[in-house]
CSV table of C-alpha atoms in Angstrom, one decimal:
chain,number,residue,atom,x,y,z
A,139,MET,CA,3.2,35.1,-91.1
A,140,LYS,CA,2.9,34.6,-87.2
A,141,SER,CA,-0.1,36.1,-86.0
A,142,PRO,CA,0.7,39.6,-83.9
A,143,GLN,CA,-0.6,38.3,-80.1
A,144,TYR,CA,-3.4,40.2,-79.3
A,145,LEU,CA,-5.0,38.3,-81.8
A,146,TYR,CA,-4.0,34.9,-80.5
A,147,PHE,CA,-7.2,33.4,-79.7
A,148,LYS,CA,-7.5,29.7,-78.1
A,149,ILE,CA,-10.3,28.1,-79.7
A,150,ARG,CA,-12.0,26.4,-76.0
A,151,PHE,CA,-15.6,25.5,-78.8
A,152,THR,CA,-15.6,21.8,-79.9
A,153,PHE,CA,-18.3,20.3,-80.5
A,154,PRO,CA,-20.7,21.3,-78.0
A,155,ILE,CA,-23.5,19.9,-78.8
A,156,LEU,CA,-22.3,15.7,-78.7
A,157,ILE,CA,-20.0,16.4,-75.8
A,158,GLY,CA,-24.3,17.2,-74.1
A,159,ALA,CA,-25.6,14.9,-75.9
A,160,SER,CA,-22.8,12.4,-74.9
A,161,LEU,CA,-23.0,13.2,-71.6
A,162,LEU,CA,-26.4,12.7,-71.4
A,163,LEU,CA,-25.9,9.0,-71.6
A,164,LEU,CA,-24.0,9.1,-69.1
A,165,PHE,CA,-26.4,10.1,-66.4
A,166,SER,CA,-27.0,6.0,-65.6
A,167,PHE,CA,-24.2,6.3,-64.0
A,168,SER,CA,-23.0,9.5,-63.3
A,169,SER,CA,-24.7,10.7,-59.0
A,170,GLU,CA,-26.6,13.7,-57.8
A,171,LEU,CA,-25.5,17.8,-58.1
A,172,ILE,CA,-27.6,20.4,-58.7
A,173,SER,CA,-25.6,23.3,-61.4
A,174,GLU,CA,-27.8,25.5,-63.3
A,175,SER,CA,-26.8,27.1,-66.2
A,176,TYR,CA,-27.9,30.2,-67.0
A,177,SER,CA,-27.4,33.8,-70.1
A,178,ASN,CA,-27.4,35.9,-67.6
A,179,TYR,CA,-24.1,35.3,-66.0
A,180,LEU,CA,-22.6,38.4,-67.0
A,181,TRP,CA,-24.0,40.3,-63.9
A,182,ASP,CA,-23.5,37.8,-61.6
A,183,ASP,CA,-21.5,41.2,-60.5
A,184,TYR,CA,-25.1,43.4,-60.3
A,185,LYS,CA,-27.0,40.2,-59.2
A,186,ALA,CA,-24.7,39.5,-56.2
A,187,GLN,CA,-24.6,43.4,-55.1
A,188,GLN,CA,-28.3,43.3,-55.0
A,189,ASP,CA,-28.9,39.6,-52.6
A,190,TRP,CA,-26.3,40.2,-49.6
A,191,GLY,CA,-22.9,38.6,-51.8
A,192,ARG,CA,-25.8,36.0,-53.2
A,193,VAL,CA,-26.6,34.6,-56.9
A,194,LYS,CA,-29.9,33.1,-56.4
A,195,LEU,CA,-30.0,30.0,-58.0
A,196,ARG,CA,-33.9,28.6,-60.2
A,197,THR,CA,-33.8,24.8,-61.4
A,198,LEU,CA,-34.5,26.0,-65.2
A,199,THR,CA,-33.3,25.4,-68.8
A,200,ARG,CA,-31.4,27.9,-71.2
A,201,LEU,CA,-35.0,27.9,-72.8
A,202,GLU,CA,-36.9,28.9,-69.9
A,203,GLU,CA,-34.7,30.9,-68.1
A,204,SER,CA,-33.8,33.0,-71.7
A,205,LYS,CA,-37.4,32.4,-73.1
A,206,PRO,CA,-40.8,31.7,-69.8
A,207,GLU,CA,-43.0,32.6,-72.3
A,208,ARG,CA,-43.7,31.0,-75.3
A,209,THR,CA,-46.4,29.6,-77.6
A,210,ASP,CA,-46.7,26.0,-79.3
A,211,GLY,CA,-45.0,25.3,-82.7
A,212,PHE,CA,-41.3,26.0,-84.1
A,213,GLY,CA,-39.9,30.1,-82.3
A,214,SER,CA,-36.8,31.6,-82.3
A,215,TYR,CA,-34.7,33.7,-79.7
A,216,TYR,CA,-31.9,35.8,-80.3
A,217,LYS,CA,-30.2,38.3,-77.1
A,218,ILE,CA,-26.8,39.4,-76.9
A,219,TYR,CA,-24.4,40.1,-73.6
A,220,GLY,CA,-21.8,42.3,-72.7
A,221,ALA,CA,-19.8,42.9,-70.2
A,222,GLY,CA,-16.3,45.5,-69.4
A,223,LEU,CA,-14.0,45.1,-65.9
A,224,PHE,CA,-11.5,46.7,-64.5
A,225,ARG,CA,-9.4,46.3,-61.6
A,226,SER,CA,-5.9,47.6,-61.3
A,227,GLN,CA,-4.0,47.2,-57.1
A,228,LYS,CA,-1.0,49.1,-56.0
A,229,GLY,CA,0.5,49.3,-52.1
A,230,GLY,CA,3.0,46.7,-49.8
A,231,GLU,CA,5.7,46.4,-50.6
A,232,ASP,CA,8.2,44.6,-53.7
A,233,LYS,CA,7.8,41.8,-52.9
A,234,ASP,CA,4.0,42.2,-53.1
A,235,GLU,CA,4.1,42.4,-56.4
A,236,ALA,CA,2.0,45.7,-55.9
A,237,GLY,CA,1.2,47.4,-58.8
A,238,LYS,CA,-0.9,45.7,-61.3
A,239,TYR,CA,-3.6,45.6,-63.5
A,240,LEU,CA,-6.2,43.6,-65.4
A,241,GLY,CA,-9.1,45.4,-67.9
A,242,ALA,CA,-11.2,42.9,-70.1
A,243,GLY,CA,-14.3,43.3,-72.5
A,244,ILE,CA,-16.9,40.4,-73.2
A,245,ILE,CA,-19.6,39.3,-75.8
A,246,ASN,CA,-21.3,36.8,-75.5
A,247,PRO,CA,-24.7,36.8,-78.4
A,248,GLN,CA,-26.9,34.3,-78.0
A,249,VAL,CA,-29.4,32.3,-80.2
A,250,GLY,CA,-32.1,29.5,-79.7
A,251,PHE,CA,-34.6,27.7,-81.5
A,252,TYR,CA,-37.2,25.3,-79.8
A,253,TYR,CA,-40.3,23.5,-80.8
A,254,GLN,CA,-43.0,23.9,-78.4
A,255,SER,CA,-45.9,21.2,-77.7
A,256,GLY,CA,-48.3,21.8,-74.7
A,257,THR,CA,-45.5,21.3,-71.9
A,258,SER,CA,-42.7,19.5,-73.6
A,259,PHE,CA,-40.3,21.1,-75.2
A,260,LEU,CA,-37.3,21.3,-77.2
A,261,SER,CA,-34.4,24.0,-78.0
A,262,MET,CA,-31.1,23.9,-78.8
A,263,THR,CA,-29.1,27.6,-77.4
A,264,LEU,CA,-26.2,29.0,-79.0
A,265,ALA,CA,-23.4,31.5,-78.5
A,266,PRO,CA,-19.5,32.0,-79.0
A,267,ARG,CA,-17.8,33.8,-76.1
A,268,VAL,CA,-15.0,36.0,-76.8
A,269,ILE,CA,-12.3,37.5,-74.4
A,270,ALA,CA,-10.2,39.7,-75.0
A,271,TYR,CA,-8.3,41.2,-72.5
A,272,GLU,CA,-5.2,43.2,-71.1
A,273,SER,CA,-2.4,42.3,-67.8
A,274,LYS,CA,-0.3,43.3,-65.4
A,275,LEU,CA,0.9,41.0,-62.6
A,276,ILE,CA,5.0,41.2,-63.5
A,277,GLU,CA,4.7,42.0,-67.1
A,278,GLU,CA,2.1,43.7,-69.6
A,279,ARG,CA,0.5,40.2,-71.5
A,280,ARG,CA,-2.8,40.8,-73.8
A,281,ASN,CA,-4.5,37.9,-74.9
A,282,SER,CA,-8.0,37.0,-76.5
A,283,VAL,CA,-9.9,33.8,-75.5
A,284,TRP,CA,-12.2,32.3,-77.7
A,285,ASP,CA,-15.3,29.9,-76.2
A,286,ALA,CA,-18.9,28.7,-77.5
A,287,GLU,CA,-21.1,27.5,-75.1
A,288,GLY,CA,-23.5,24.7,-76.9
A,289,ILE,CA,-26.4,23.1,-75.3
A,290,VAL,CA,-29.4,21.3,-76.3
A,291,SER,CA,-32.5,20.6,-73.7
A,292,MET,CA,-35.6,18.9,-73.5
A,293,GLY,CA,-38.7,18.5,-70.2
A,294,THR,CA,-41.3,17.9,-70.4
A,295,THR,CA,-44.3,18.1,-67.3
A,296,LEU,CA,-45.9,15.6,-65.6
A,297,GLN,CA,-48.6,16.4,-62.5
A,298,ASN,CA,-46.9,18.9,-61.5
A,299,ILE,CA,-43.4,17.0,-61.8
A,300,ARG,CA,-41.4,19.2,-64.2
A,301,ILE,CA,-39.1,16.5,-65.5
A,302,HIS,CA,-35.9,18.1,-68.3
A,303,LEU,CA,-32.8,17.0,-69.6
A,304,GLU,CA,-30.2,18.8,-70.9
A,305,GLY,CA,-26.4,19.3,-72.1
A,306,GLY,CA,-23.6,20.8,-74.1
A,307,ARG,CA,-21.1,23.1,-73.0
A,308,GLY,CA,-22.2,26.1,-71.0
A,309,TRP,CA,-21.6,28.6,-67.6
A,310,GLN,CA,-22.2,27.0,-64.2
A,311,ARG,CA,-22.7,27.5,-60.7
A,312,LEU,CA,-23.5,25.5,-58.0
A,313,ASP,CA,-23.6,26.8,-55.6
A,314,GLY,CA,-25.1,30.6,-54.8
A,315,PHE,CA,-21.9,32.7,-52.6
A,316,GLY,CA,-19.5,31.2,-55.0
A,317,PHE,CA,-17.9,29.3,-52.4
A,318,LEU,CA,-17.9,25.6,-54.8
A,319,PHE,CA,-17.7,26.0,-59.1
A,320,ASN,CA,-19.0,28.5,-61.6
A,321,GLY,CA,-17.4,29.0,-64.7
A,322,MET,CA,-17.9,27.5,-68.6
A,323,SER,CA,-17.8,23.7,-68.3
A,324,ASN,CA,-18.7,19.9,-70.3
A,325,TYR,CA,-21.8,18.7,-68.8
A,326,GLY,CA,-24.8,16.8,-69.3
A,327,GLN,CA,-27.9,17.6,-66.4
A,328,ILE,CA,-31.4,16.1,-65.4
A,329,GLN,CA,-33.7,18.5,-63.5
A,330,ILE,CA,-37.0,17.1,-61.3
A,331,ALA,CA,-38.7,19.2,-59.1
A,332,LYS,CA,-42.5,19.0,-57.6
A,333,ASN,CA,-44.4,22.5,-58.1
A,334,GLU,CA,-41.3,24.7,-56.7
A,335,ILE,CA,-41.4,23.7,-53.9
A,336,ILE,CA,-38.8,20.8,-53.7
A,337,SER,CA,-35.6,20.0,-56.9
A,338,LEU,CA,-33.2,17.2,-57.1
A,339,SER,CA,-30.6,17.8,-60.0
A,340,LEU,CA,-28.1,15.3,-61.8
A,341,VAL,CA,-24.9,16.6,-62.9
A,342,THR,CA,-22.3,15.6,-64.4
A,343,LEU,CA,-19.6,18.0,-65.3
A,344,ARG,CA,-15.3,17.6,-67.5
A,345,MET,CA,-14.0,21.1,-66.7
A,346,LYS,CA,-10.1,22.5,-67.1
A,347,PRO,CA,-10.0,26.1,-64.8
A,348,GLU,CA,-7.3,26.9,-67.2
A,349,GLU,CA,-7.8,29.1,-70.2
A,350,GLU,CA,-7.0,26.3,-72.6
A,351,SER,CA,-8.0,24.3,-76.3
A,352,LEU,CA,-10.5,21.2,-75.6
A,353,ARG,CA,-8.2,19.1,-77.2
A,354,PRO,CA,-8.7,15.0,-77.9
A,355,LYS,CA,-5.9,14.6,-75.4
A,356,ALA,CA,-6.1,17.0,-73.0
A,357,TRP,CA,-9.5,16.2,-72.2
A,358,ASP,CA,-8.5,12.7,-72.1
A,359,HIS,CA,-5.8,13.0,-69.7
A,360,GLU,CA,-6.5,16.6,-67.9
A,361,ARG,CA,-9.7,17.4,-66.9
A,362,LYS,CA,-11.5,17.5,-64.2
A,363,GLU,CA,-14.6,16.0,-63.0
A,364,ILE,CA,-17.4,17.4,-61.0
A,365,TRP,CA,-20.4,15.2,-59.8
A,366,GLY,CA,-22.0,14.0,-56.3
A,367,GLY,CA,-26.1,15.3,-55.7
A,368,ALA,CA,-28.0,17.6,-54.2
A,369,ILE,CA,-31.3,19.0,-53.0
A,370,ARG,CA,-32.9,22.4,-53.2
A,371,SER,CA,-36.1,23.3,-51.2
A,372,GLY,CA,-38.0,26.8,-51.9
A,373,ASP,CA,-39.8,28.6,-49.0
A,374,LEU,CA,-40.6,26.3,-46.7
A,375,LEU,CA,-40.8,26.2,-43.2
A,376,PHE,CA,-38.6,28.6,-41.3
A,377,TRP,CA,-36.5,28.7,-44.3
A,378,GLU,CA,-36.7,30.7,-47.7
A,379,SER,CA,-34.4,28.5,-49.6
A,380,LEU,CA,-32.5,25.7,-48.3
A,381,GLN,CA,-29.7,23.3,-50.4
A,382,LEU,CA,-28.0,20.4,-48.7
A,383,PHE,CA,-24.7,18.7,-51.1
A,384,SER,CA,-22.4,16.3,-52.1
A,385,TYR,CA,-20.0,16.5,-54.4
A,386,ILE,CA,-17.3,14.5,-56.0
A,387,TYR,CA,-13.7,16.5,-57.7
A,388,ARG,CA,-11.8,14.3,-58.8
A,389,GLU,CA,-8.3,15.2,-60.9
A,390,PRO,CA,-7.0,12.7,-63.5
A,391,LYS,CA,-3.9,11.5,-63.8
A,392,SER,CA,-1.2,13.4,-64.8
A,393,VAL,CA,2.2,13.2,-66.2
A,394,VAL,CA,4.9,16.1,-65.5
A,395,SER,CA,7.1,14.4,-67.7
A,396,ASP,CA,7.6,12.8,-70.4
A,397,ASP,CA,11.3,10.9,-69.4
A,398,LEU,CA,10.6,7.8,-67.4
A,399,PHE,CA,13.1,7.8,-65.3
A,400,THR,CA,12.5,11.1,-63.9
A,401,SER,CA,9.2,11.3,-64.6
A,402,ASN,CA,6.0,12.9,-61.9
A,403,SER,CA,2.3,12.2,-61.7
A,404,ASN,CA,-0.2,13.1,-59.4
A,405,TYR,CA,-4.3,12.7,-59.1
A,406,GLY,CA,-6.6,13.5,-56.5
A,407,SER,CA,-10.5,13.0,-54.6
A,408,PHE,CA,-11.7,15.2,-52.8
A,409,MET,CA,-15.4,15.4,-51.4
A,410,TYR,CA,-16.9,18.0,-50.4
A,411,ASN,CA,-20.6,18.0,-48.4
A,412,GLY,CA,-22.4,20.7,-47.0
A,413,PHE,CA,-25.8,23.3,-46.7
A,414,GLU,CA,-26.4,26.6,-48.1
A,415,PHE,CA,-29.5,28.7,-46.0
A,416,ARG,CA,-30.8,31.4,-46.0
A,417,SER,CA,-34.0,32.5,-43.7
A,418,MET,CA,-37.5,33.6,-43.6
A,419,LYS,CA,-37.9,37.2,-42.6
A,420,PHE,CA,-37.8,38.1,-39.2
A,421,TRP,CA,-38.8,42.5,-37.9
A,422,GLU,CA,-40.6,42.5,-41.0
A,423,THR,CA,-36.6,42.6,-43.6
A,424,ALA,CA,-34.0,40.7,-41.6
A,425,SER,CA,-32.7,37.7,-42.5
A,426,VAL,CA,-29.8,35.6,-41.9
A,427,ASP,CA,-27.9,33.6,-44.7
A,428,LEU,CA,-25.4,29.8,-43.6
A,429,SER,CA,-23.0,27.9,-45.5
A,430,VAL,CA,-20.9,25.3,-44.6
A,431,ILE,CA,-18.7,23.1,-46.6
A,432,ARG,CA,-16.7,20.3,-44.9
A,433,LEU,CA,-14.5,18.7,-47.4
A,434,ILE,CA,-12.3,15.6,-47.8
A,435,GLY,CA,-9.7,13.9,-49.8
A,436,SER,CA,-6.3,13.4,-51.4
A,437,ARG,CA,-4.2,14.2,-53.7
A,438,LYS,CA,-1.0,11.7,-54.5
A,439,PHE,CA,2.2,12.0,-56.5
A,440,LYS,CA,4.4,9.3,-57.9
A,441,SER,CA,8.3,9.6,-59.2
A,442,TYR,CA,8.5,6.7,-60.7
A,443,PRO,CA,10.3,4.2,-59.9
A,444,TRP,CA,11.5,5.4,-56.5
A,445,SER,CA,9.0,7.0,-54.3
A,446,GLU,CA,4.7,7.8,-53.2
A,447,SER,CA,3.7,10.3,-51.3
A,448,GLU,CA,0.1,11.8,-50.2
A,449,GLN,CA,-1.3,14.9,-49.4
A,450,SER,CA,-4.4,14.5,-47.5
A,451,THR,CA,-7.0,17.4,-47.0
A,452,ASN,CA,-9.9,17.6,-43.9
A,453,SER,CA,-10.9,21.2,-44.1
A,454,ILE,CA,-14.4,23.2,-43.3
A,455,LEU,CA,-15.3,26.4,-44.8
A,456,ALA,CA,-18.0,28.4,-42.6
A,457,TYR,CA,-20.2,31.8,-44.2
A,458,SER,CA,-23.3,33.0,-41.9
A,459,SER,CA,-24.7,36.7,-43.2
A,460,ILE,CA,-27.8,38.7,-40.7
A,461,HIS,CA,-29.0,41.9,-42.8
A,462,GLY,CA,-32.1,43.9,-43.6
A,463,GLU,CA,-33.2,47.5,-43.8
A,464,PHE,CA,-33.9,49.5,-40.8
A,465,LYS,CA,-35.2,52.6,-41.7
A,466,LYS,CA,-34.3,52.9,-45.2
A,467,ILE,CA,-30.8,52.0,-44.3
A,468,LEU,CA,-28.8,48.5,-46.0
A,469,LEU,CA,-27.6,46.5,-43.3
A,470,ALA,CA,-25.4,43.5,-43.3
A,471,MET,CA,-23.2,41.7,-40.7
A,472,SER,CA,-21.0,38.9,-42.0
A,473,GLY,CA,-18.5,36.1,-41.2
A,474,LEU,CA,-16.4,33.9,-43.0
A,475,TYR,CA,-14.8,31.4,-41.5
A,476,THR,CA,-11.9,28.6,-43.6
A,477,LYS,CA,-10.0,26.2,-41.5
A,478,LYS,CA,-5.8,26.5,-42.5
A,479,ASP,CA,-3.2,24.1,-42.5
A,480,LYS,CA,-1.3,25.0,-39.7
A,481,LYS,CA,2.8,23.7,-40.9
A,482,GLU,CA,4.3,25.8,-42.6
A,483,ARG,CA,6.0,24.1,-44.9
A,484,SER,CA,3.8,21.2,-47.5
A,485,ASP,CA,4.0,17.6,-46.1
A,486,ALA,CA,1.2,15.4,-45.8
A,487,ASP,CA,-1.5,17.4,-44.5
A,488,SER,CA,-3.0,20.1,-46.1
A,489,ASN,CA,-5.7,21.7,-44.2
A,490,GLY,CA,-6.4,24.3,-46.2
A,491,TYR,CA,-10.2,25.0,-47.2
A,492,ALA,CA,-9.9,25.3,-51.4
A,493,ALA,CA,-12.8,24.9,-54.1
A,494,PRO,CA,-12.4,24.2,-58.0
A,495,LEU,CA,-13.3,27.0,-58.9
A,496,ALA,CA,-14.4,29.6,-56.1
A,497,GLU,CA,-15.7,33.1,-57.0
A,498,PRO,CA,-17.5,34.7,-54.1
A,499,ARG,CA,-19.1,37.8,-54.1
A,500,VAL,CA,-19.8,38.0,-50.0
A,501,MET,CA,-18.3,41.0,-48.2
A,502,GLY,CA,-17.4,42.9,-51.2
A,503,GLY,CA,-16.4,40.4,-53.7
A,504,TYR,CA,-13.7,41.6,-56.3
A,505,SER,CA,-13.7,45.1,-55.0
A,506,SER,CA,-12.0,43.5,-51.5
A,507,PHE,CA,-8.6,43.0,-50.6
A,508,LEU,CA,-8.2,40.9,-48.1
A,509,LEU,CA,-11.0,38.4,-49.2
A,510,TYR,CA,-9.2,38.3,-52.6
A,511,GLU,CA,-5.6,38.6,-51.2
A,512,SER,CA,-4.0,39.4,-54.8
A,513,VAL,CA,-0.1,39.0,-53.6
A,514,SER,CA,2.7,37.3,-53.4
A,515,LEU,CA,2.1,33.9,-50.6
A,516,PRO,CA,4.5,32.1,-49.5
A,517,ASN,CA,1.8,29.2,-50.0
A,518,ASP,CA,-1.3,28.6,-52.1
A,519,ARG,CA,-3.8,30.4,-51.9
A,520,LEU,CA,-7.6,30.6,-50.6
A,521,PHE,CA,-8.9,32.9,-52.9
A,522,TYR,CA,-8.1,33.0,-56.7
A,523,ASP,CA,-9.1,36.8,-59.7
A,524,ILE,CA,-10.3,37.5,-62.3
A,525,LEU,CA,-8.6,34.8,-65.2
A,526,ASP,CA,-6.3,34.2,-62.3
A,527,LYS,CA,-8.2,30.4,-61.8
A,528,GLN,CA,-5.2,27.8,-60.9
A,529,VAL,CA,-6.1,23.9,-59.8
A,530,PRO,CA,-6.9,24.5,-55.8
A,531,GLY,CA,-4.1,24.1,-53.7
A,532,PHE,CA,-4.9,23.2,-50.4
A,533,GLU,CA,-1.5,24.1,-48.6
A,534,ASN,CA,-3.2,27.8,-47.3
A,535,LYS,CA,-3.6,29.1,-43.8
A,536,GLY,CA,-7.5,30.1,-44.2
A,537,ILE,CA,-8.6,33.0,-43.7
A,538,ARG,CA,-11.1,34.4,-40.4
A,539,MET,CA,-13.4,37.0,-41.8
A,540,ILE,CA,-15.6,39.9,-40.4
A,541,GLY,CA,-17.2,43.0,-41.3
A,542,ILE,CA,-19.9,45.3,-41.4
A,543,GLN,CA,-22.0,46.3,-44.2
A,544,SER,CA,-24.0,50.0,-45.1
A,545,GLY,CA,-26.1,51.2,-48.2
A,546,HIS,CA,-28.6,53.2,-49.1
A,547,GLN,CA,-31.1,52.7,-52.6
A,548,PHE,CA,-30.9,56.7,-53.0
A,549,TYR,CA,-32.8,56.7,-56.3
A,550,SER,CA,-34.3,53.6,-58.2
A,551,TYR,CA,-30.8,53.5,-60.2
A,552,LEU,CA,-28.7,54.3,-58.4
A,553,ARG,CA,-26.8,53.3,-54.7
A,554,GLY,CA,-24.3,53.2,-52.6
A,555,ASP,CA,-22.5,50.9,-50.3
A,556,ILE,CA,-19.5,51.1,-48.0
A,557,TYR,CA,-18.2,47.6,-46.1
A,558,ILE,CA,-15.6,47.4,-43.4
A,559,ASN,CA,-13.7,44.3,-42.9
A,560,ARG,CA,-11.0,42.9,-40.7
A,561,SER,CA,-9.4,39.9,-41.1
A,562,TYR,CA,-6.6,37.3,-39.9
A,563,SER,CA,-4.5,35.2,-41.8
A,564,GLU,CA,-1.7,34.2,-44.0
A,565,ILE,CA,-0.7,37.6,-45.1
A,566,GLY,CA,-1.4,39.7,-40.7
A,567,GLN,CA,-4.7,41.4,-38.9
A,568,GLY,CA,-5.6,43.8,-41.9
A,569,THR,CA,-8.7,46.2,-42.0
A,570,GLU,CA,-9.9,47.9,-44.9
A,571,VAL,CA,-12.5,49.9,-45.8
A,572,ILE,CA,-14.5,49.6,-49.1
A,573,LEU,CA,-16.8,52.4,-50.4
A,574,LYS,CA,-19.3,50.5,-53.6
A,575,THR,CA,-21.6,52.6,-56.5
A,576,THR,CA,-24.0,50.5,-58.6
A,577,SER,CA,-25.8,51.5,-61.0
A,578,ASN,CA,-29.2,50.0,-63.2
A,579,LEU,CA,-29.1,52.1,-66.4
A,580,GLU,CA,-32.1,50.4,-67.4
A,581,GLU,CA,-33.0,54.5,-67.8
A,582,PHE,CA,-31.0,53.9,-71.1
A,583,PHE,CA,-30.3,49.9,-72.0
A,584,ASN,CA,-31.2,46.6,-70.1
A,585,GLY,CA,-27.5,47.5,-68.2
A,586,PHE,CA,-25.9,48.5,-64.8
A,587,PHE,CA,-22.2,49.6,-63.9
A,588,SER,CA,-20.4,49.4,-60.8
A,589,ALA,CA,-17.3,51.3,-59.0
A,590,SER,CA,-15.9,50.5,-56.0
A,591,LEU,CA,-12.2,51.8,-54.6
A,592,ALA,CA,-10.0,50.4,-51.3
A,593,TYR,CA,-8.6,50.9,-48.5
A,594,ALA,CA,-6.6,48.5,-46.8
A,595,ARG,CA,-4.0,48.5,-43.6
A,596,VAL,CA,-2.1,45.0,-42.7
A,597,GLU,CA,-0.1,44.1,-39.8
A,598,GLN,CA,2.1,42.0,-39.7
A,599,LYS,CA,4.7,41.2,-36.3
A,600,GLY,CA,7.9,41.6,-37.1
A,601,GLU,CA,7.6,44.0,-39.9
A,602,ASN,CA,6.4,47.6,-41.1
A,603,ASN,CA,2.5,48.2,-41.9
A,604,ARG,CA,1.8,47.9,-45.3
A,605,ASP,CA,-1.0,49.8,-46.9
A,606,PHE,CA,-3.3,48.3,-50.5
A,607,PHE,CA,-5.7,50.5,-52.7
A,608,ARG,CA,-7.0,48.4,-55.3
A,609,ILE,CA,-10.1,50.4,-58.1
A,610,TYR,CA,-12.7,47.4,-58.7
A,611,LEU,CA,-15.0,48.7,-61.9
A,612,SER,CA,-17.9,46.5,-63.5
A,613,SER,CA,-20.5,46.7,-65.9
A,614,GLY,CA,-22.2,44.6,-68.0
A,615,PHE,CA,-25.8,45.1,-70.5
A,616,GLN,CA,-28.2,42.9,-72.6
A,617,PHE,CA,-29.9,44.1,-75.8
């Protein structure tokens, strides 16, 4: 008997511990990369709001992040994480697919076991992850997705140098502002840190942006890989944090048709070089954020047996923000720029910026219509919304966006913010106002709630102005 659509589960968990152990063997062949696996990713909306759109990266294993205080011998721990979110958008014209919504509930219980001996440890973490959601883009859709984290980690400290090995399947974040990668992956990782000042992490990731099962065939022929190198520095000289990196994102050969005479295939390789910086405080409370990413690469297309073409990319992303507190008022000025593809059609030069799995929360994040541009566009979009992930498309017209933010901490548990953003992109010249409130629910339980309302007006030459309304609600808890 066929199960109801709502009860159709896609199994995303295939022996993650064995995968992690296998990936650890690849370190001698892999390049360097920095990343972080952490359990409370369901709190990203709250952490980013409290830190000017950034989620701070820490060089820690899952055990250290989940159980910092440990005694010698065998031990265990457990936590339950959960989250809910809702997004609704209206306005514009029919071609904008203006009336849409998405609501989702997420549960992520976690249990871990470890053995601690002096400064050395060995641990295993298991955490099933379930998402149930209902959405409407053109038509209503209900679905549930099963996934799970399974992580093995070990580490030791030798003369103030921490050495950690970790592997399995888990949530990964590669940069604090969300311009590169933020999502689930199979990974193996080694971390080396000296006196909490400087660290180096090596990792290899395998991931699929689409919500598909981890079938062996899919991961042999359709997986995406990320590997590269980065160095991270803590509080030193004139910066609070600094990260230098070089990443390679590789798409394997993908065959569109099984017919030998009509089959088409494509494959690509892209390199992301850049840095991420936050200055030390000046004028008592002010500091500067800066992120610059250079992207080069190509994607080849073959149509057997007749033709072959190439789509090359040479692009850049730059983000900067100055922020601080003035007489108990939180203030920020920010700017975001990505290079655009100058031509209006697909060709060999597609110079728009795109990332393997970007999820920025700067300048309002998911609350902002202008940042995510959730409408129908002739070309690829720069950033994609929740559960709307796609393979990076470099045929986009980029974005030039500036904004100001003002906020106030009314009580220890309640904060309010207002954003005013102005953007220039493919949809036209847009102006938006975002009202947002964020509440820490510590008086009741370890959790948060955030709500926002955005109004955007888009002006386009030769067309009528279009108005958009966007509501975004987010919550998370941990027991």
